[in-house]
PDB file of N, CA and C in Angstrom:
ATOM      1  N   MET A   1       0.842  -1.182   0.000  1.00  0.00           N
ATOM      2  CA  MET A   1       0.000   0.000   0.000  1.00  0.00           C
ATOM      3  C   MET A   1       0.880   1.234   0.000  1.00  0.00           C
ATOM      4  N   THR A   2       0.621   2.109  -0.909  1.00  0.00           N
ATOM      5  CA  THR A   2       1.410   3.332  -0.981  1.00  0.00           C
ATOM      6  C   THR A   2       0.649   4.485  -0.351  1.00  0.00           C
ATOM      7  N   GLN A   3       1.355   5.561  -0.114  1.00  0.00           N
ATOM      8  CA  GLN A   3       0.731   6.762   0.452  1.00  0.00           C
ATOM      9  C   GLN A   3      -0.373   7.266  -0.469  1.00  0.00           C
ATOM     10  N   ASN A   4      -0.228   7.039  -1.782  1.00  0.00           N
ATOM     11  CA  ASN A   4      -1.233   7.489  -2.743  1.00  0.00           C
ATOM     12  C   ASN A   4      -2.550   6.737  -2.607  1.00  0.00           C
ATOM     13  N   ASP A   5      -2.530   5.530  -2.034  1.00  0.00           N
ATOM     14  CA  ASP A   5      -3.737   4.731  -1.859  1.00  0.00           C
ATOM     15  C   ASP A   5      -4.559   5.204  -0.669  1.00  0.00           C
ATOM     16  N   LYS A   6      -3.991   6.054   0.156  1.00  0.00           N
ATOM     17  CA  LYS A   6      -4.656   6.464   1.383  1.00  0.00           C
ATOM     18  C   LYS A   6      -5.439   7.761   1.181  1.00  0.00           C
ATOM     19  N   THR A   7      -6.508   7.867   1.947  1.00  0.00           N
ATOM     20  CA  THR A   7      -7.339   9.064   1.937  1.00  0.00           C
ATOM     21  C   THR A   7      -7.140   9.795   3.253  1.00  0.00           C
ATOM     22  N   ARG A   8      -7.110  11.110   3.192  1.00  0.00           N
ATOM     23  CA  ARG A   8      -6.984  11.940   4.400  1.00  0.00           C
ATOM     24  C   ARG A   8      -8.275  12.728   4.529  1.00  0.00           C
ATOM     25  N   LEU A   9      -8.923  12.612   5.705  1.00  0.00           N
ATOM     26  CA  LEU A   9     -10.203  13.266   5.917  1.00  0.00           C
ATOM     27  C   LEU A   9     -10.260  13.807   7.339  1.00  0.00           C
ATOM     28  N   THR A  10     -10.747  15.020   7.492  1.00  0.00           N
ATOM     29  CA  THR A  10     -10.909  15.607   8.824  1.00  0.00           C
ATOM     30  C   THR A  10     -12.360  15.452   9.243  1.00  0.00           C
ATOM     31  N   VAL A  11     -12.565  14.897  10.428  1.00  0.00           N
ATOM     32  CA  VAL A  11     -13.903  14.683  10.983  1.00  0.00           C
ATOM     33  C   VAL A  11     -13.969  15.328  12.354  1.00  0.00           C
ATOM     34  N   GLU A  12     -15.183  15.542  12.823  1.00  0.00           N
ATOM     35  CA  GLU A  12     -15.363  16.108  14.152  1.00  0.00           C
ATOM     36  C   GLU A  12     -16.033  15.070  15.049  1.00  0.00           C
ATOM     37  N   ILE A  13     -15.395  14.814  16.185  1.00  0.00           N
ATOM     38  CA  ILE A  13     -15.931  13.894  17.181  1.00  0.00           C
ATOM     39  C   ILE A  13     -15.865  14.597  18.526  1.00  0.00           C
ATOM     40  N   HIS A  14     -16.998  14.696  19.175  1.00  0.00           N
ATOM     41  CA  HIS A  14     -17.087  15.341  20.498  1.00  0.00           C
ATOM     42  C   HIS A  14     -16.477  16.736  20.474  1.00  0.00           C
ATOM     43  N   ASN A  15     -16.878  17.495  19.456  1.00  0.00           N
ATOM     44  CA  ASN A  15     -16.464  18.898  19.291  1.00  0.00           C
ATOM     45  C   ASN A  15     -14.957  19.085  19.112  1.00  0.00           C
ATOM     46  N   LYS A  16     -14.285  18.072  18.610  1.00  0.00           N
ATOM     47  CA  LYS A  16     -12.859  18.173  18.338  1.00  0.00           C
ATOM     48  C   LYS A  16     -12.575  17.593  16.956  1.00  0.00           C
ATOM     49  N   SER A  17     -11.700  18.254  16.209  1.00  0.00           N
ATOM     50  CA  SER A  17     -11.363  17.784  14.862  1.00  0.00           C
ATOM     51  C   SER A  17     -10.251  16.743  14.915  1.00  0.00           C
ATOM     52  N   TYR A  18     -10.420  15.710  14.103  1.00  0.00           N
ATOM     53  CA  TYR A  18      -9.424  14.649  13.974  1.00  0.00           C
ATOM     54  C   TYR A  18      -9.190  14.400  12.487  1.00  0.00           C
ATOM     55  N   THR A  19      -7.936  14.238  12.107  1.00  0.00           N
ATOM     56  CA  THR A  19      -7.615  13.878  10.733  1.00  0.00           C
ATOM     57  C   THR A  19      -7.397  12.371  10.692  1.00  0.00           C
ATOM     58  N   ILE A  20      -8.195  11.717   9.870  1.00  0.00           N
ATOM     59  CA  ILE A  20      -8.144  10.260   9.727  1.00  0.00           C
ATOM     60  C   ILE A  20      -7.469   9.956   8.390  1.00  0.00           C
ATOM     61  N   VAL A  21      -6.472   9.089   8.423  1.00  0.00           N
ATOM     62  CA  VAL A  21      -5.778   8.674   7.210  1.00  0.00           C
ATOM     63  C   VAL A  21      -5.963   7.167   7.071  1.00  0.00           C
ATOM     64  N   GLY A  22      -6.461   6.740   5.924  1.00  0.00           N
ATOM     65  CA  GLY A  22      -6.665   5.311   5.723  1.00  0.00           C
ATOM     66  C   GLY A  22      -7.136   5.011   4.322  1.00  0.00           C
ATOM     67  N   THR A  23      -7.463   3.756   4.109  1.00  0.00           N
ATOM     68  CA  THR A  23      -7.857   3.305   2.778  1.00  0.00           C
ATOM     69  C   THR A  23      -9.367   3.206   2.602  1.00  0.00           C
ATOM     70  N   GLU A  24     -10.136   3.420   3.662  1.00  0.00           N
ATOM     71  CA  GLU A  24     -11.593   3.361   3.556  1.00  0.00           C
ATOM     72  C   GLU A  24     -12.116   4.582   2.806  1.00  0.00           C
ATOM     73  N   SER A  25     -13.304   4.460   2.254  1.00  0.00           N
ATOM     74  CA  SER A  25     -13.911   5.586   1.533  1.00  0.00           C
ATOM     75  C   SER A  25     -14.236   6.717   2.512  1.00  0.00           C
ATOM     76  N   ALA A  26     -14.324   7.916   1.977  1.00  0.00           N
ATOM     77  CA  ALA A  26     -14.650   9.078   2.808  1.00  0.00           C
ATOM     78  C   ALA A  26     -16.003   8.903   3.472  1.00  0.00           C
ATOM     79  N   SER A  27     -16.965   8.352   2.748  1.00  0.00           N
ATOM     80  CA  SER A  27     -18.295   8.163   3.339  1.00  0.00           C
ATOM     81  C   SER A  27     -18.253   7.170   4.497  1.00  0.00           C
ATOM     82  N   HIS A  28     -17.431   6.146   4.381  1.00  0.00           N
ATOM     83  CA  HIS A  28     -17.291   5.169   5.464  1.00  0.00           C
ATOM     84  C   HIS A  28     -16.667   5.823   6.703  1.00  0.00           C
ATOM     85  N   VAL A  29     -15.613   6.595   6.490  1.00  0.00           N
ATOM     86  CA  VAL A  29     -14.940   7.271   7.609  1.00  0.00           C
ATOM     87  C   VAL A  29     -15.893   8.246   8.286  1.00  0.00           C
ATOM     88  N   ARG A  30     -16.660   8.979   7.489  1.00  0.00           N
ATOM     89  CA  ARG A  30     -17.637   9.925   8.064  1.00  0.00           C
ATOM     90  C   ARG A  30     -18.691   9.187   8.889  1.00  0.00           C
ATOM     91  N   MET A  31     -19.142   8.042   8.392  1.00  0.00           N
ATOM     92  CA  MET A  31     -20.148   7.263   9.114  1.00  0.00           C
ATOM     93  C   MET A  31     -19.591   6.762  10.445  1.00  0.00           C
ATOM     94  N   VAL A  32     -18.373   6.239  10.421  1.00  0.00           N
ATOM     95  CA  VAL A  32     -17.744   5.761  11.654  1.00  0.00           C
ATOM     96  C   VAL A  32     -17.600   6.909  12.650  1.00  0.00           C
ATOM     97  N   ALA A  33     -17.117   8.045  12.182  1.00  0.00           N
ATOM     98  CA  ALA A  33     -16.949   9.203  13.065  1.00  0.00           C
ATOM     99  C   ALA A  33     -18.285   9.650  13.643  1.00  0.00           C
ATOM    100  N   SER A  34     -19.307   9.644  12.831  1.00  0.00           N
ATOM    101  CA  SER A  34     -20.639  10.034  13.284  1.00  0.00           C
ATOM    102  C   SER A  34     -21.160   9.075  14.350  1.00  0.00           C
ATOM    103  N   LEU A  35     -20.944   7.787  14.153  1.00  0.00           N
ATOM    104  CA  LEU A  35     -21.390   6.794  15.135  1.00  0.00           C
ATOM    105  C   LEU A  35     -20.631   6.935  16.457  1.00  0.00           C
ATOM    106  N   VAL A  36     -19.337   7.193  16.375  1.00  0.00           N
ATOM    107  CA  VAL A  36     -18.542   7.407  17.597  1.00  0.00           C
ATOM    108  C   VAL A  36     -19.037   8.657  18.317  1.00  0.00           C
ATOM    109  N   ASP A  37     -19.259   9.719  17.568  1.00  0.00           N
ATOM    110  CA  ASP A  37     -19.745  10.965  18.153  1.00  0.00           C
ATOM    111  C   ASP A  37     -21.094  10.752  18.831  1.00  0.00           C
ATOM    112  N   GLN A  38     -21.995  10.041  18.170  1.00  0.00           N
ATOM    113  CA  GLN A  38     -23.321   9.783  18.735  1.00  0.00           C
ATOM    114  C   GLN A  38     -23.225   8.937  20.005  1.00  0.00           C
ATOM    115  N   LYS A  39     -22.373   7.922  19.979  1.00  0.00           N
ATOM    116  CA  LYS A  39     -22.198   7.058  21.158  1.00  0.00           C
ATOM    117  C   LYS A  39     -21.664   7.886  22.323  1.00  0.00           C
ATOM    118  N   MET A  40     -20.712   8.780  22.044  1.00  0.00           N
ATOM    119  CA  MET A  40     -20.172   9.638  23.106  1.00  0.00           C
ATOM    120  C   MET A  40     -21.256  10.566  23.655  1.00  0.00           C
ATOM    121  N   GLN A  41     -22.085  11.110  22.781  1.00  0.00           N
ATOM    122  CA  GLN A  41     -23.171  11.982  23.233  1.00  0.00           C
ATOM    123  C   GLN A  41     -24.156  11.212  24.115  1.00  0.00           C
ATOM    124  N   ASP A  42     -24.506   9.998  23.689  1.00  0.00           N
ATOM    125  CA  ASP A  42     -25.439   9.179  24.464  1.00  0.00           C
ATOM    126  C   ASP A  42     -24.902   8.886  25.860  1.00  0.00           C
ATOM    127  N   ILE A  43     -23.634   8.516  25.930  1.00  0.00           N
ATOM    128  CA  ILE A  43     -23.031   8.193  27.225  1.00  0.00           C
ATOM    129  C   ILE A  43     -22.918   9.450  28.088  1.00  0.00           C
ATOM    130  N   GLN A  44     -22.544  10.566  27.464  1.00  0.00           N
ATOM    131  CA  GLN A  44     -22.391  11.805  28.232  1.00  0.00           C
ATOM    132  C   GLN A  44     -23.731  12.302  28.780  1.00  0.00           C
ATOM    133  N   GLU A  45     -24.806  12.102  28.037  1.00  0.00           N
ATOM    134  CA  GLU A  45     -26.134  12.500  28.528  1.00  0.00           C
ATOM    135  C   GLU A  45     -26.490  11.762  29.814  1.00  0.00           C
ATOM    136  N   LYS A  46     -26.075  10.499  29.898  1.00  0.00           N
ATOM    137  CA  LYS A  46     -26.366   9.689  31.090  1.00  0.00           C
ATOM    138  C   LYS A  46     -25.356   9.916  32.206  1.00  0.00           C
ATOM    139  N   ASN A  47     -24.168  10.418  31.853  1.00  0.00           N
ATOM    140  CA  ASN A  47     -23.079  10.631  32.817  1.00  0.00           C
ATOM    141  C   ASN A  47     -22.418  11.983  32.566  1.00  0.00           C
ATOM    142  N   PRO A  48     -23.119  13.084  32.833  1.00  0.00           N
ATOM    143  CA  PRO A  48     -22.581  14.404  32.475  1.00  0.00           C
ATOM    144  C   PRO A  48     -21.318  14.800  33.241  1.00  0.00           C
ATOM    145  N   GLN A  49     -21.002  14.104  34.318  1.00  0.00           N
ATOM    146  CA  GLN A  49     -19.826  14.445  35.124  1.00  0.00           C
ATOM    147  C   GLN A  49     -18.527  13.877  34.547  1.00  0.00           C
ATOM    148  N   LEU A  50     -18.617  13.030  33.546  1.00  0.00           N
ATOM    149  CA  LEU A  50     -17.420  12.390  32.996  1.00  0.00           C
ATOM    150  C   LEU A  50     -16.506  13.376  32.281  1.00  0.00           C
ATOM    151  N   ASP A  51     -15.192  13.230  32.513  1.00  0.00           N
ATOM    152  CA  ASP A  51     -14.234  14.006  31.734  1.00  0.00           C
ATOM    153  C   ASP A  51     -14.062  13.325  30.375  1.00  0.00           C
ATOM    154  N   THR A  52     -13.417  14.007  29.457  1.00  0.00           N
ATOM    155  CA  THR A  52     -13.315  13.498  28.087  1.00  0.00           C
ATOM    156  C   THR A  52     -12.592  12.157  28.008  1.00  0.00           C
ATOM    157  N   ALA A  53     -11.527  11.987  28.781  1.00  0.00           N
ATOM    158  CA  ALA A  53     -10.779  10.719  28.735  1.00  0.00           C
ATOM    159  C   ALA A  53     -11.656   9.560  29.214  1.00  0.00           C
ATOM    160  N   SER A  54     -12.358   9.758  30.317  1.00  0.00           N
ATOM    161  CA  SER A  54     -13.245   8.697  30.831  1.00  0.00           C
ATOM    162  C   SER A  54     -14.373   8.412  29.851  1.00  0.00           C
ATOM    163  N   LEU A  55     -14.910   9.471  29.258  1.00  0.00           N
ATOM    164  CA  LEU A  55     -15.966   9.316  28.265  1.00  0.00           C
ATOM    165  C   LEU A  55     -15.462   8.514  27.064  1.00  0.00           C
ATOM    166  N   ALA A  56     -14.251   8.796  26.616  1.00  0.00           N
ATOM    167  CA  ALA A  56     -13.668   8.070  25.484  1.00  0.00           C
ATOM    168  C   ALA A  56     -13.465   6.594  25.815  1.00  0.00           C
ATOM    169  N   VAL A  57     -12.994   6.309  27.032  1.00  0.00           N
ATOM    170  CA  VAL A  57     -12.780   4.910  27.429  1.00  0.00           C
ATOM    171  C   VAL A  57     -14.116   4.170  27.510  1.00  0.00           C
ATOM    172  N   LEU A  58     -15.121   4.785  28.121  1.00  0.00           N
ATOM    173  CA  LEU A  58     -16.437   4.142  28.200  1.00  0.00           C
ATOM    174  C   LEU A  58     -17.031   3.930  26.810  1.00  0.00           C
ATOM    175  N   THR A  59     -16.809   4.877  25.909  1.00  0.00           N
ATOM    176  CA  THR A  59     -17.290   4.723  24.538  1.00  0.00           C
ATOM    177  C   THR A  59     -16.597   3.536  23.873  1.00  0.00           C
ATOM    178  N   ALA A  60     -15.304   3.418  24.066  1.00  0.00           N
ATOM    179  CA  ALA A  60     -14.555   2.287  23.492  1.00  0.00           C
ATOM    180  C   ALA A  60     -15.027   0.962  24.079  1.00  0.00           C
ATOM    181  N   VAL A  61     -15.231   0.916  25.388  1.00  0.00           N
ATOM    182  CA  VAL A  61     -15.692  -0.318  26.045  1.00  0.00           C
ATOM    183  C   VAL A  61     -17.078  -0.704  25.520  1.00  0.00           C
ATOM    184  N   ASN A  62     -17.978   0.260  25.456  1.00  0.00           N
ATOM    185  CA  ASN A  62     -19.323  -0.017  24.951  1.00  0.00           C
ATOM    186  C   ASN A  62     -19.291  -0.465  23.498  1.00  0.00           C
ATOM    187  N   SER A  63     -18.468   0.181  22.690  1.00  0.00           N
ATOM    188  CA  SER A  63     -18.376  -0.179  21.272  1.00  0.00           C
ATOM    189  C   SER A  63     -17.814  -1.585  21.093  1.00  0.00           C
ATOM    190  N   MET A  64     -16.800  -1.938  21.854  1.00  0.00           N
ATOM    191  CA  MET A  64     -16.230  -3.288  21.757  1.00  0.00           C
ATOM    192  C   MET A  64     -17.219  -4.331  22.262  1.00  0.00           C
ATOM    193  N   ASN A  65     -17.984  -3.995  23.281  1.00  0.00           N
ATOM    194  CA  ASN A  65     -19.018  -4.905  23.769  1.00  0.00           C
ATOM    195  C   ASN A  65     -20.040  -5.168  22.662  1.00  0.00           C
ATOM    196  N   ASP A  66     -20.493  -4.102  22.000  1.00  0.00           N
ATOM    197  CA  ASP A  66     -21.431  -4.254  20.889  1.00  0.00           C
ATOM    198  C   ASP A  66     -20.825  -5.096  19.774  1.00  0.00           C
ATOM    199  N   TYR A  67     -19.564  -4.841  19.457  1.00  0.00           N
ATOM    200  CA  TYR A  67     -18.873  -5.578  18.400  1.00  0.00           C
ATOM    201  C   TYR A  67     -18.794  -7.074  18.729  1.00  0.00           C
ATOM    202  N   LEU A  68     -18.407  -7.395  19.968  1.00  0.00           N
ATOM    203  CA  LEU A  68     -18.283  -8.805  20.349  1.00  0.00           C
ATOM    204  C   LEU A  68     -19.629  -9.519  20.333  1.00  0.00           C
ATOM    205  N   LYS A  69     -20.683  -8.838  20.745  1.00  0.00           N
ATOM    206  CA  LYS A  69     -22.021  -9.440  20.686  1.00  0.00           C
ATOM    207  C   LYS A  69     -22.405  -9.735  19.239  1.00  0.00           C
ATOM    208  N   LEU A  70     -22.156  -8.785  18.350  1.00  0.00           N
ATOM    209  CA  LEU A  70     -22.464  -9.001  16.938  1.00  0.00           C
ATOM    210  C   LEU A  70     -21.623 -10.127  16.344  1.00  0.00           C
ATOM    211  N   LYS A  71     -20.366 -10.191  16.732  1.00  0.00           N
ATOM    212  CA  LYS A  71     -19.474 -11.249  16.249  1.00  0.00           C
ATOM    213  C   LYS A  71     -19.973 -12.623  16.702  1.00  0.00           C
ATOM    214  N   GLU A  72     -20.413 -12.707  17.964  1.00  0.00           N
ATOM    215  CA  GLU A  72     -20.960 -13.966  18.480  1.00  0.00           C
ATOM    216  C   GLU A  72     -22.251 -14.339  17.759  1.00  0.00           C
ATOM    217  N   ASP A  73     -23.121 -13.347  17.537  1.00  0.00           N
ATOM    218  CA  ASP A  73     -24.365 -13.605  16.806  1.00  0.00           C
ATOM    219  C   ASP A  73     -24.077 -14.084  15.390  1.00  0.00           C
ATOM    220  N   TYR A  74     -23.084 -13.484  14.756  1.00  0.00           N
ATOM    221  CA  TYR A  74     -22.697 -13.876  13.402  1.00  0.00           C
ATOM    222  C   TYR A  74     -22.187 -15.321  13.380  1.00  0.00           C
ATOM    223  N   ALA A  75     -21.354 -15.674  14.350  1.00  0.00           N
ATOM    224  CA  ALA A  75     -20.830 -17.040  14.424  1.00  0.00           C
ATOM    225  C   ALA A  75     -21.969 -18.034  14.648  1.00  0.00           C
ATOM    226  N   THR A  76     -22.922 -17.682  15.486  1.00  0.00           N
ATOM    227  CA  THR A  76     -24.080 -18.545  15.734  1.00  0.00           C
ATOM    228  C   THR A  76     -24.899 -18.713  14.466  1.00  0.00           C
ATOM    229  N   LEU A  77     -25.108 -17.619  13.749  1.00  0.00           N
ATOM    230  CA  LEU A  77     -25.863 -17.668  12.500  1.00  0.00           C
ATOM    231  C   LEU A  77     -25.152 -18.536  11.469  1.00  0.00           C
ATOM    232  N   LEU A  78     -23.840 -18.386  11.340  1.00  0.00           N
ATOM    233  CA  LEU A  78     -23.084 -19.224  10.401  1.00  0.00           C
ATOM    234  C   LEU A  78     -23.199 -20.694  10.773  1.00  0.00           C
ATOM    235  N   GLY A  79     -23.123 -20.979  12.083  1.00  0.00           N
ATOM    236  CA  GLY A  79     -23.267 -22.351  12.537  1.00  0.00           C
ATOM    237  C   GLY A  79     -24.636 -22.927  12.184  1.00  0.00           C
ATOM    238  N   SER A  80     -25.664 -22.118  12.331  1.00  0.00           N
ATOM    239  CA  SER A  80     -27.024 -22.554  11.983  1.00  0.00           C
ATOM    240  C   SER A  80     -27.146 -22.822  10.492  1.00  0.00           C
ATOM    241  N   LEU A  81     -26.557 -21.960   9.684  1.00  0.00           N
ATOM    242  CA  LEU A  81     -26.606 -22.147   8.249  1.00  0.00           C
ATOM    243  C   LEU A  81     -25.873 -23.419   7.821  1.00  0.00           C
ATOM    244  N   LYS A  82     -24.747 -23.692   8.434  1.00  0.00           N
ATOM    245  CA  LYS A  82     -23.979 -24.893   8.094  1.00  0.00           C
ATOM    246  C   LYS A  82     -24.767 -26.156   8.459  1.00  0.00           C
ATOM    247  N   LYS A  83     -25.465 -26.117   9.596  1.00  0.00           N
ATOM    248  CA  LYS A  83     -26.278 -27.265  10.006  1.00  0.00           C
ATOM    249  C   LYS A  83     -27.420 -27.506   9.026  1.00  0.00           C
ATOM    250  N   LYS A  84     -28.026 -26.426   8.515  1.00  0.00           N
ATOM    251  CA  LYS A  84     -29.105 -26.564   7.553  1.00  0.00           C
ATOM    252  C   LYS A  84     -28.616 -27.140   6.237  1.00  0.00           C
ATOM    253  N   GLU A  85     -27.365 -26.843   5.878  1.00  0.00           N
ATOM    254  CA  GLU A  85     -26.798 -27.353   4.624  1.00  0.00           C
ATOM    255  C   GLU A  85     -26.493 -28.843   4.712  1.00  0.00           C
ATOM    256  N   GLU A  86     -26.284 -29.342   5.921  1.00  0.00           N
ATOM    257  CA  GLU A  86     -25.906 -30.760   6.088  1.00  0.00           C
ATOM    258  C   GLU A  86     -27.058 -31.693   6.008  1.00  0.00           C
TER     259      GLU A  86
END
């Protein structure tokens, strides 16, 4: 992968600008940033006393929890499909 293959995009998350460099499309990066921003807003509404670092960690923990649940559901679904094929 060369530097020319990468896209540079500035997004705003929790009222702060971040420059994201990667190979994903701009629309994908914007969607991810928007979802992170929304998750941070949701958590902050329930816990307004949190500082930004704590809010970021809780957002990461919640996001990974959601990811692992989806990964487990996907594995279960694949297992069900394989059983139906047999």
